[in-house]
XYZ file of C-alpha atoms in Angstrom:
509
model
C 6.790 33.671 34.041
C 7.991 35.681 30.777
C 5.145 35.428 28.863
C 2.259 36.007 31.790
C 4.302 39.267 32.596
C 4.344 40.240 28.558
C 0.616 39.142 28.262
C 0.038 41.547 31.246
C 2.061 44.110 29.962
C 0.489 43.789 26.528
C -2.762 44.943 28.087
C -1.583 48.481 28.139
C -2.542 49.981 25.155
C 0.276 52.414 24.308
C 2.710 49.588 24.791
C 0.443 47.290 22.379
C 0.660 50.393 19.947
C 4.265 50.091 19.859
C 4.306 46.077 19.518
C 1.797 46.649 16.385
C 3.974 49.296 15.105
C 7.547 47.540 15.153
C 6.005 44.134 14.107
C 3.829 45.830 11.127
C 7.449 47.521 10.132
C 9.532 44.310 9.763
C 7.120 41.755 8.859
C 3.043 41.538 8.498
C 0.697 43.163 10.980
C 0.364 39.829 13.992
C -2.471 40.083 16.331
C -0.471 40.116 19.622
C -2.767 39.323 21.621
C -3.325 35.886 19.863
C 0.137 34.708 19.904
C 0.471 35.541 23.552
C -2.808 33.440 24.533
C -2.195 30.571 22.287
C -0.189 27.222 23.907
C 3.988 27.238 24.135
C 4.325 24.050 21.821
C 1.903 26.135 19.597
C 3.255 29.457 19.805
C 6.552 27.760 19.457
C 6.140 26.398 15.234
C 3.162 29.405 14.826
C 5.398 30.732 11.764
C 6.473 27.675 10.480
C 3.126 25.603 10.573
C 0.959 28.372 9.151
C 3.558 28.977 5.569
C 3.424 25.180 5.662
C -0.248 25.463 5.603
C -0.331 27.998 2.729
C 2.471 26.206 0.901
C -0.217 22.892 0.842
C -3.215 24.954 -0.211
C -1.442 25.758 -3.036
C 0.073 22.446 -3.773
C -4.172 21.368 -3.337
C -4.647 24.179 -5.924
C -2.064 23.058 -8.394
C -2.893 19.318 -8.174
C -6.405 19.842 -8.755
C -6.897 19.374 -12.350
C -9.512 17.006 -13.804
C -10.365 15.159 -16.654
C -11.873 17.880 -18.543
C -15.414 17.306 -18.302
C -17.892 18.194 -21.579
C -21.493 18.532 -20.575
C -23.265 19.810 -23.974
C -26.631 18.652 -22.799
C -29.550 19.669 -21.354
C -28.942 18.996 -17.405
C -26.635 19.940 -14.917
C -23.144 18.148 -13.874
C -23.418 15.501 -10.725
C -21.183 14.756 -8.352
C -21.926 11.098 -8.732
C -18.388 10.612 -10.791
C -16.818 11.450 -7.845
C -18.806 9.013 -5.588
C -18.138 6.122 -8.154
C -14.319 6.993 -7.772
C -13.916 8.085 -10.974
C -11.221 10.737 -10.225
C -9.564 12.147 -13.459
C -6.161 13.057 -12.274
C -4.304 14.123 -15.074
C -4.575 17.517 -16.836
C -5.650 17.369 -20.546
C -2.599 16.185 -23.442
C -3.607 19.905 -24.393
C -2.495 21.469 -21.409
C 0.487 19.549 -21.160
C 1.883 20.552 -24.567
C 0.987 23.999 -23.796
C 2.703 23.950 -20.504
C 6.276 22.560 -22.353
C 5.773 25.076 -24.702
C 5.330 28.068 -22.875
C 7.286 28.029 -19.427
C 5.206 30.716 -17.455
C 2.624 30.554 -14.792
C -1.321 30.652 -15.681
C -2.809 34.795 -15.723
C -3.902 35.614 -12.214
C -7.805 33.974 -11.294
C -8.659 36.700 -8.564
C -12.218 38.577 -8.699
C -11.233 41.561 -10.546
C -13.305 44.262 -12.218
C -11.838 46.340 -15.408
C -12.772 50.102 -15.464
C -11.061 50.747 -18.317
C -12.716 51.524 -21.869
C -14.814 48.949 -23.747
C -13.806 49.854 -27.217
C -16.267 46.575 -28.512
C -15.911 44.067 -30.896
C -16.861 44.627 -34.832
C -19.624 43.010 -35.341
C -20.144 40.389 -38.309
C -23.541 40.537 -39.522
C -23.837 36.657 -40.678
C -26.565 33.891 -40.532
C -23.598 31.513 -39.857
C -20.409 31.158 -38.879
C -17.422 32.752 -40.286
C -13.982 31.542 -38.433
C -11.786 32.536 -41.171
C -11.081 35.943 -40.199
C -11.195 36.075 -36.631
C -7.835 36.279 -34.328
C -7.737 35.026 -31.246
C -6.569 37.451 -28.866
C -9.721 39.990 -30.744
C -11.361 40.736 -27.652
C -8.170 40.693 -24.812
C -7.562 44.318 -25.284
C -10.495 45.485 -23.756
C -12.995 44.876 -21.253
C -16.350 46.586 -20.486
C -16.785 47.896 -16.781
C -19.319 45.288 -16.687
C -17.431 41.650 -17.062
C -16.099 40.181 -13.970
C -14.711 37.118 -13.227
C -14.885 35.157 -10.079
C -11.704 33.917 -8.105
C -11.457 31.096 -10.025
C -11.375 32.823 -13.166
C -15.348 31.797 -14.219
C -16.963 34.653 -16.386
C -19.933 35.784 -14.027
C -22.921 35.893 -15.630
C -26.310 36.860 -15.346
C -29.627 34.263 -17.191
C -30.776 36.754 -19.044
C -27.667 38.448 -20.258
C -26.428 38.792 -23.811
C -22.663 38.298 -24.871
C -21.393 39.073 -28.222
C -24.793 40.958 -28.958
C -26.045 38.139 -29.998
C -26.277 35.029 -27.532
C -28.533 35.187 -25.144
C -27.886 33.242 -22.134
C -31.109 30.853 -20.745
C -29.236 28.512 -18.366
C -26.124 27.177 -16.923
C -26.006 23.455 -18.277
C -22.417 22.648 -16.050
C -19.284 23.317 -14.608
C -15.799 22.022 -15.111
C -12.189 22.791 -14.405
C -12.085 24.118 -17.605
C -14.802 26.594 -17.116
C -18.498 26.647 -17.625
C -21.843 25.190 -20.452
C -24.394 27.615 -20.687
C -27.637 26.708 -22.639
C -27.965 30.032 -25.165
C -30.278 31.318 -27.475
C -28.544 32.641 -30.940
C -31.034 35.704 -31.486
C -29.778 35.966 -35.163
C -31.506 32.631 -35.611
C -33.443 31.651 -32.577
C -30.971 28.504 -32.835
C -30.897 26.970 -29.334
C -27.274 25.993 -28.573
C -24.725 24.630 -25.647
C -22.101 27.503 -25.040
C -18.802 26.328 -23.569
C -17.634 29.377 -21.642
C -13.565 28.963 -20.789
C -11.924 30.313 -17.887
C -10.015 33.552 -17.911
C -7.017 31.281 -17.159
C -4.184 31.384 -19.862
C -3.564 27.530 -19.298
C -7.186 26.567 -20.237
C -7.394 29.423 -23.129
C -4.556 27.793 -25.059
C -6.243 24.606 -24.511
C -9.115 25.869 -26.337
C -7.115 26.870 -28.840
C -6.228 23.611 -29.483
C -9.961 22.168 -29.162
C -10.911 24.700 -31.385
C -8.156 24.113 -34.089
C -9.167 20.220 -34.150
C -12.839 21.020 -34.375
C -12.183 23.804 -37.184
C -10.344 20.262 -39.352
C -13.369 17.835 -38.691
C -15.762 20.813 -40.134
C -13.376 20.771 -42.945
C -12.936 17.240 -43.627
C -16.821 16.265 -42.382
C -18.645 19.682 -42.812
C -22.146 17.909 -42.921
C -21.363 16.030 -39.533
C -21.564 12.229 -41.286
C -19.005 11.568 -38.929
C -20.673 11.685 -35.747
C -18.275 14.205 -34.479
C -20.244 17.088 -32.084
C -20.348 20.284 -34.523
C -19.054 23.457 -33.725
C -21.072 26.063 -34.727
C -19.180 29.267 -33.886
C -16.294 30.579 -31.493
C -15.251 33.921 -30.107
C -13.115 35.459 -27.367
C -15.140 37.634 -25.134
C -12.460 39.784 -23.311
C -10.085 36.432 -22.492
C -12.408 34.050 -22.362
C -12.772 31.910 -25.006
C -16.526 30.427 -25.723
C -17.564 27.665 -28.065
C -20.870 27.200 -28.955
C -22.140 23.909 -30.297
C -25.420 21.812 -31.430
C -27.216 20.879 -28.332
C -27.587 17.557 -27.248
C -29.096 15.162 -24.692
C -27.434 13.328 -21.898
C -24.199 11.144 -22.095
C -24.397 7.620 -22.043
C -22.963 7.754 -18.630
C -25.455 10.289 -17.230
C -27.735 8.472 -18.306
C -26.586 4.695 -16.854
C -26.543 7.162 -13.134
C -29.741 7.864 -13.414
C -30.836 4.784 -14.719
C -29.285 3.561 -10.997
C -26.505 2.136 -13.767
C -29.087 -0.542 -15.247
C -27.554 -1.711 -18.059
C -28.111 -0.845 -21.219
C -29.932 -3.983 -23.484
C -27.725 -5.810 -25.622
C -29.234 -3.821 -29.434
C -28.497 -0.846 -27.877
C -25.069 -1.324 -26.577
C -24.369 -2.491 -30.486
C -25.591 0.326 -31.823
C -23.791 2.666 -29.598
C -20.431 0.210 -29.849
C -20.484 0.776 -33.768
C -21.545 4.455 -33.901
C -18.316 4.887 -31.626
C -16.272 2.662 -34.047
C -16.903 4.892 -37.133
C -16.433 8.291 -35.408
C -13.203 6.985 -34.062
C -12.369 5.601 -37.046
C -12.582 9.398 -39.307
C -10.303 10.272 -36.641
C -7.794 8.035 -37.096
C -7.852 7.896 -41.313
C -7.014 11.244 -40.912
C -4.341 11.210 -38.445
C -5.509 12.527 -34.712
C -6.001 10.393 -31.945
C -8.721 11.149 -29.720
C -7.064 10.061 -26.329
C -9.955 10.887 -24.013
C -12.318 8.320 -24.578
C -15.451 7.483 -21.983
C -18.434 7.331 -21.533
C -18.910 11.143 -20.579
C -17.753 11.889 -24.076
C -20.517 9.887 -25.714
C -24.207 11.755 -26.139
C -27.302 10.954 -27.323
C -28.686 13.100 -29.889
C -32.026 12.898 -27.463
C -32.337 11.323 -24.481
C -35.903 10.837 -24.284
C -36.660 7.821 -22.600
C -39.613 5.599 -21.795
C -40.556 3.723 -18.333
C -41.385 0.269 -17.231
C -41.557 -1.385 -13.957
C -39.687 -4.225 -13.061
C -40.933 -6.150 -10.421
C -37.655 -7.926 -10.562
C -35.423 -4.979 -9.811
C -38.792 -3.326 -8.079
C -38.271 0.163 -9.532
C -38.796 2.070 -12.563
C -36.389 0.901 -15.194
C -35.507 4.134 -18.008
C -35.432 2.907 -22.286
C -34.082 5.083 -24.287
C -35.700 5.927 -26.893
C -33.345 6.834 -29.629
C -29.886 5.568 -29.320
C -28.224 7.888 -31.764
C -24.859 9.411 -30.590
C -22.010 11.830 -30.986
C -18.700 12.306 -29.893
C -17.102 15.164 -27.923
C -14.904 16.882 -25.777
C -11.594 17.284 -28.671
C -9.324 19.200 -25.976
C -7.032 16.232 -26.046
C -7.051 15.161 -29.584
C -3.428 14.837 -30.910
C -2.544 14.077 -34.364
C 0.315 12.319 -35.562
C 2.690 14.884 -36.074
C 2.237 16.625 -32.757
C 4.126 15.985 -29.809
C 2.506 13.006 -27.617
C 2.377 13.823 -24.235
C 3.415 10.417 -21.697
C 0.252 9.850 -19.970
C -3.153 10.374 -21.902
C -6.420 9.068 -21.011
C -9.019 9.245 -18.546
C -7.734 6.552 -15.886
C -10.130 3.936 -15.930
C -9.708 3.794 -20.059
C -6.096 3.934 -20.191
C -4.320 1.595 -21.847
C -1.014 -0.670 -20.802
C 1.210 0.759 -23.127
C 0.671 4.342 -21.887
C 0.721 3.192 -17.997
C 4.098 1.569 -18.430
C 4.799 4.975 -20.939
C 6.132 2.741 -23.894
C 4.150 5.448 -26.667
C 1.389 5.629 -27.926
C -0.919 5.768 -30.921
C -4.359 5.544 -32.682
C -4.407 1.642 -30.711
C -4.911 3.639 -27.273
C -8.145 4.781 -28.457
C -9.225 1.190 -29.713
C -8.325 0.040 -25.934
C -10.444 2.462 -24.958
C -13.875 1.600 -26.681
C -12.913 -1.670 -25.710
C -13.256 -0.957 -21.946
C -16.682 1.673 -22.751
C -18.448 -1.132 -24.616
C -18.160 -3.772 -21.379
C -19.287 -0.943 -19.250
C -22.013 -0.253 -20.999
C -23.246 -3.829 -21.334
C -23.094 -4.333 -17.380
C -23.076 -1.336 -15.917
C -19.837 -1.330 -14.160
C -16.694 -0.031 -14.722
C -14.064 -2.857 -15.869
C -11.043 -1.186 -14.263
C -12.047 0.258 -11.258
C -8.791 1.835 -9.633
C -6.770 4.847 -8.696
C -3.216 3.498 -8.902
C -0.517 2.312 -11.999
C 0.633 -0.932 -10.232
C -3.039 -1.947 -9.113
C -4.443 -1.421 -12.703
C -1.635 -3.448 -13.858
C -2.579 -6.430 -11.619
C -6.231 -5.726 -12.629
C -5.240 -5.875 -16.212
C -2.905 -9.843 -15.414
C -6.642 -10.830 -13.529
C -8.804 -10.395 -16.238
C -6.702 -10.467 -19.523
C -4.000 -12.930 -18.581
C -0.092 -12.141 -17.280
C 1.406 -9.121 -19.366
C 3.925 -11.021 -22.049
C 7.452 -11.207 -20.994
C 8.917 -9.134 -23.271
C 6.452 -6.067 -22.818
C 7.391 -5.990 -19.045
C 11.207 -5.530 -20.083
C 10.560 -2.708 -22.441
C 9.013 -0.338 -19.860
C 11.594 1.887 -17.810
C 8.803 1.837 -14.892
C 9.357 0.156 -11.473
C 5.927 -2.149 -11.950
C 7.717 -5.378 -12.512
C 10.710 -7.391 -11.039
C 12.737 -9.893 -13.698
C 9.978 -9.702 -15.591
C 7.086 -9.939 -13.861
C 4.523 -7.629 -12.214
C 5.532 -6.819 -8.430
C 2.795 -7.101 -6.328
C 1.816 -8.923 -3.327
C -1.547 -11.099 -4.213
C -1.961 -11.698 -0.512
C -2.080 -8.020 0.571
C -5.502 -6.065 0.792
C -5.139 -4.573 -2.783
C -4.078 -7.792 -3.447
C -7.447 -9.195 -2.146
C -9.552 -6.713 -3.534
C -8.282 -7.681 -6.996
C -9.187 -11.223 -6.532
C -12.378 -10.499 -5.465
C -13.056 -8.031 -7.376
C -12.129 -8.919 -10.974
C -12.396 -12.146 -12.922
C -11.175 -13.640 -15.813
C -12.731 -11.718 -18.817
C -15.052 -14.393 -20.481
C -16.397 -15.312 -16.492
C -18.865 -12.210 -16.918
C -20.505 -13.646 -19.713
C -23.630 -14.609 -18.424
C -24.950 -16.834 -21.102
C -24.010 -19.071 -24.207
C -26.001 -17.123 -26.445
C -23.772 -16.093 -29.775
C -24.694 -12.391 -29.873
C -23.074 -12.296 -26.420
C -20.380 -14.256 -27.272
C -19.491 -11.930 -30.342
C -19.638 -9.160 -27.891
C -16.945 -10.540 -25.643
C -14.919 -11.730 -28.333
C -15.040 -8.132 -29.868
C -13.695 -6.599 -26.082
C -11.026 -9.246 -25.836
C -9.460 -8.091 -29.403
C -9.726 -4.867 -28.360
C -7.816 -4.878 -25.361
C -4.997 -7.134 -26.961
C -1.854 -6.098 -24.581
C -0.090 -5.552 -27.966
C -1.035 -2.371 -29.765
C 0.228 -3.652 -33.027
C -2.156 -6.529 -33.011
C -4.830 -4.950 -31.641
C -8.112 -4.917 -33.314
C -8.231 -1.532 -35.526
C -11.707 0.222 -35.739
C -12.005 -0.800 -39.514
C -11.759 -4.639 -38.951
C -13.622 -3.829 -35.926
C -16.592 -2.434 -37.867
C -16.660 -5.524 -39.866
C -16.930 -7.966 -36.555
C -19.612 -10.709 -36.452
C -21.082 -8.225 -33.754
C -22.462 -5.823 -35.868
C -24.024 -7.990 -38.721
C -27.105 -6.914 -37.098
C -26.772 -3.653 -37.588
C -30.291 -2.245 -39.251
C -29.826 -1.103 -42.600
C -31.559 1.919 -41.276
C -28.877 2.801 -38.948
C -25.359 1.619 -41.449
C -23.270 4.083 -41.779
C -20.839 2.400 -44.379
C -20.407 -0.964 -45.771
C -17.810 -2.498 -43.699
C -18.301 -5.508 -44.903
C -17.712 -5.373 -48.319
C -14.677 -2.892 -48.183
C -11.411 -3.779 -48.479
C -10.693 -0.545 -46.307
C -7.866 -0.553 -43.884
C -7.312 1.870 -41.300
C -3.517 1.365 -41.232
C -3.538 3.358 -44.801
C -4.907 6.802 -44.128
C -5.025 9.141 -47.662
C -6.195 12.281 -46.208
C -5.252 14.099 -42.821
C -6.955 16.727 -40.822
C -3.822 18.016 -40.538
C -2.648 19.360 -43.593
């Protein structure tokens, strides 16, 4: 009866004027006329439902940050990642330490447009680059009228348009969390290039930073690029936004298994990827830094030309590639020794036991890692193929054998019972495992040695035990890779008595 006579009375406009009025004054402007219409039980938690609302989008907001993704080649992202499950739900090791470090809240990410002065940037008149004597926070102190950034904190740009005076931009390549890859033209040297374009978010800036420091210690150590790392060829903060520009290259390995419908990749090319991987990895670790964000996304081919066949057995077009030379990206986790090492690390599906039950980690993590990206490549699939700690763990006791004993008492995480992993074998996870995954050796499909060197590599390299895991230097002197080309060695493995556990020089010194 209340509330028909106040919707009634609400009709009136002077008497609406003064219910606008008083509720504008002590709290925001309500439409009346909306809360009056709308159900009792509704009307009733109106308030509390809608901050409860907001407070969630925000929580959305917050939790949303991937796997940094790093697409320096020549087509655009795909959301097939997502369809395969592959959900990166970490931030970067990068972040992280940047986040204990400094205890403040990322810059604001809405659309905003600066009118103040655009004093420039002094211009360095150079047919390379020169990061010496550059400073990163050049460019923050002013803007021109006509940069603008989008709510998330993207640079908008136009193709067409020229930043830095010098780098013109042709197309965008992809999009991440951390920002944008734009394909450039360097009109100093008509050099085509990939241009990593950060977001104007203070979180993912210092992250850069970090990237960019790492990258700025390969050049040093490697500055002819022997080492398979990707190169860097110049960096620069345009007005808070920092951009990396780097060689361009073709599609990642992974890319390239999607739109191959994820046909494997034949057994001379998987070796030749496997040991290219091995002795990038390896630089990293003789001089100290850990990679920690190994997978197949961070693999690309130099040129991803391919040719086609038919198969009448698979009764499509089948892709070859034709060159399987590689490099390694994406450095916005890498963490050398001295640094702090942040808990969790990794791209899930790659991750290995020790960080899960967060026992430390090391240069091992990595090896677990390749271990996991070679048996993908070789059938296609992904070996671990979960979203949760305990499941992976079960995954793990499946196809590698029950975690030792004394491993599972070390970890102060709530995974096992007296020893031994908690978890239900009967329950639908616990059914999905057993159907799902097999004992390792069960997906070799054949006697045939090359295939058994393969697997016997994989198993060594996801040894529960990081101390008697594989490392990459005995790993580059495996059975596996005797047939290696002499035309594609990189070192002679073989006849070294090199050990990666003694590393004479460090990137960072």
């Amino acid at each position: 009866m209340f509330w028909t006579l106040l919707r009634d009375v609400s009709q009136c406009s002077f008497v609406r004027t003064c219910f606008t009025w008083a509720f504008g004054f002590f709290g925001d402007q309500v439409d009346l006329r909306g809360v009056l219409n709308m159900p009792r039980a509704r009307r009733r938690n109106h308030s509390r439902s809608r901050s409860r609302s907001e407070s969630y989008d925000r929580d959305v907001k917050r939790r949303r940050v991937d796997s940094q993704e790093s697409p320096y080649h020549k087509n655009s992202y795909s959301s097939e990642r997502a369809q395969r499950s592959r959900q990166h739900e970490r931030g970067t090791s990068a972040e992280r330490r940047y986040k204990r470090s400094h205890r403040r809240s990322p810059t604001s990410t809405h659309r905003r447009r600066h009118h103040h002065r655009h004093h420039g940037h002094a211009h360095r008149h150079r047919d390379g680059p020169d990061h010496s004597r550059r400073s990163y926070s050049s460019s923050q102190s002013s803007r021109a009228p006509s940069v603008e950034d989008d709510d998330d904190g993207h640079l908008i740009y136009r193709h067409g348009g020229v930043l830095q005076d010098r780098y013109k931009i042709l197309a965008t390549l992809g999009e991440g969390t951390f920002g944008k890859v734009v394909k450039v033209k360097d009109l100093h040297t008509d050099e085509i290039m990939a241009l990593k374009i950060i977001k104007n978010v203070e979180k993912y800036r210092e992250a850069a930073k970090l990237e960019i420091n790492a990258l700025e210690k390969i050049a040093e150590k490697d500055p002819e690029g022997k080492h398979l790392c990707v190169k860097m060829l110049d960096w620069f903060d345009y007005h808070g936004h920092m951009c990396i520009a780097f060689e361009m290259l073709g599609l990642s390995v992974f890319d390239f298994l999607k739109d191959n419908s994820y046909q494997p990749y034949p057994l001379d090319a998987v070796r030749h990827i496997a040991y290219q991987l091995c002795f990038a990895v390896k630089f990293l670790h003789d001089n100290k830094l850990t990679h920690t964000d190994l997978k197949p996304e961070n693999i690309l081919f130099v040129d991803s030309d391919y040719d086609i066949s038919y198969s009448s057995k698979k009764r499509r077009d089948i892709r070859h590639i034709k060159r399987t030379d590689v490099r390694l990206i994406d450095f916005g986790s890498a963490t050398f020794d001295h640094e702090h090492h942040s808990t969790i690390v990794s791209t899930r599906h790659y991750r290995a036991r020790e960080v899960i039950l967060e026992l430390g980690w090391a240069q091992p993590c990595d090896v677990w890692s390749i271990g996991c990206i070679i048996f993908e490549l070789y059938l296609g699939i992904t070996l671990f193929q979960t979203h949760d700690n305990r499941e992976h763990l079960a995954m793990m006791e499946r196809i590698l054998g029950p975690i030792p004993y004394r491993m599972a008492r070390k970890t102060k995480t709530k995974y096992f019972y007296h020893g031994k992993l908690d978890w239900d074998s009967n329950s639908t996870a616990g059914r999905y495992v057993r159907d799902y995954c097999k004992p390792l050796m069960r997906y070799l499909n054949t006697n045939e040695e090359d295939y058994r060197q393969l697997f016997d590599l994989i198993r060594r390299m996801l040894d529960y035990e990081p101390s008697s895991r594989i490392t990459l230097a005995e790993s580059l002197r495996h059975p596996f890779f005797d047939k290696i080309p002499p035309h594609q060695r990189l070192g002679d493995f073989h006849a070294s008595g090199d050990d990666s556990r003694e590393r004479s020089h460090s990137l960072s010194r």
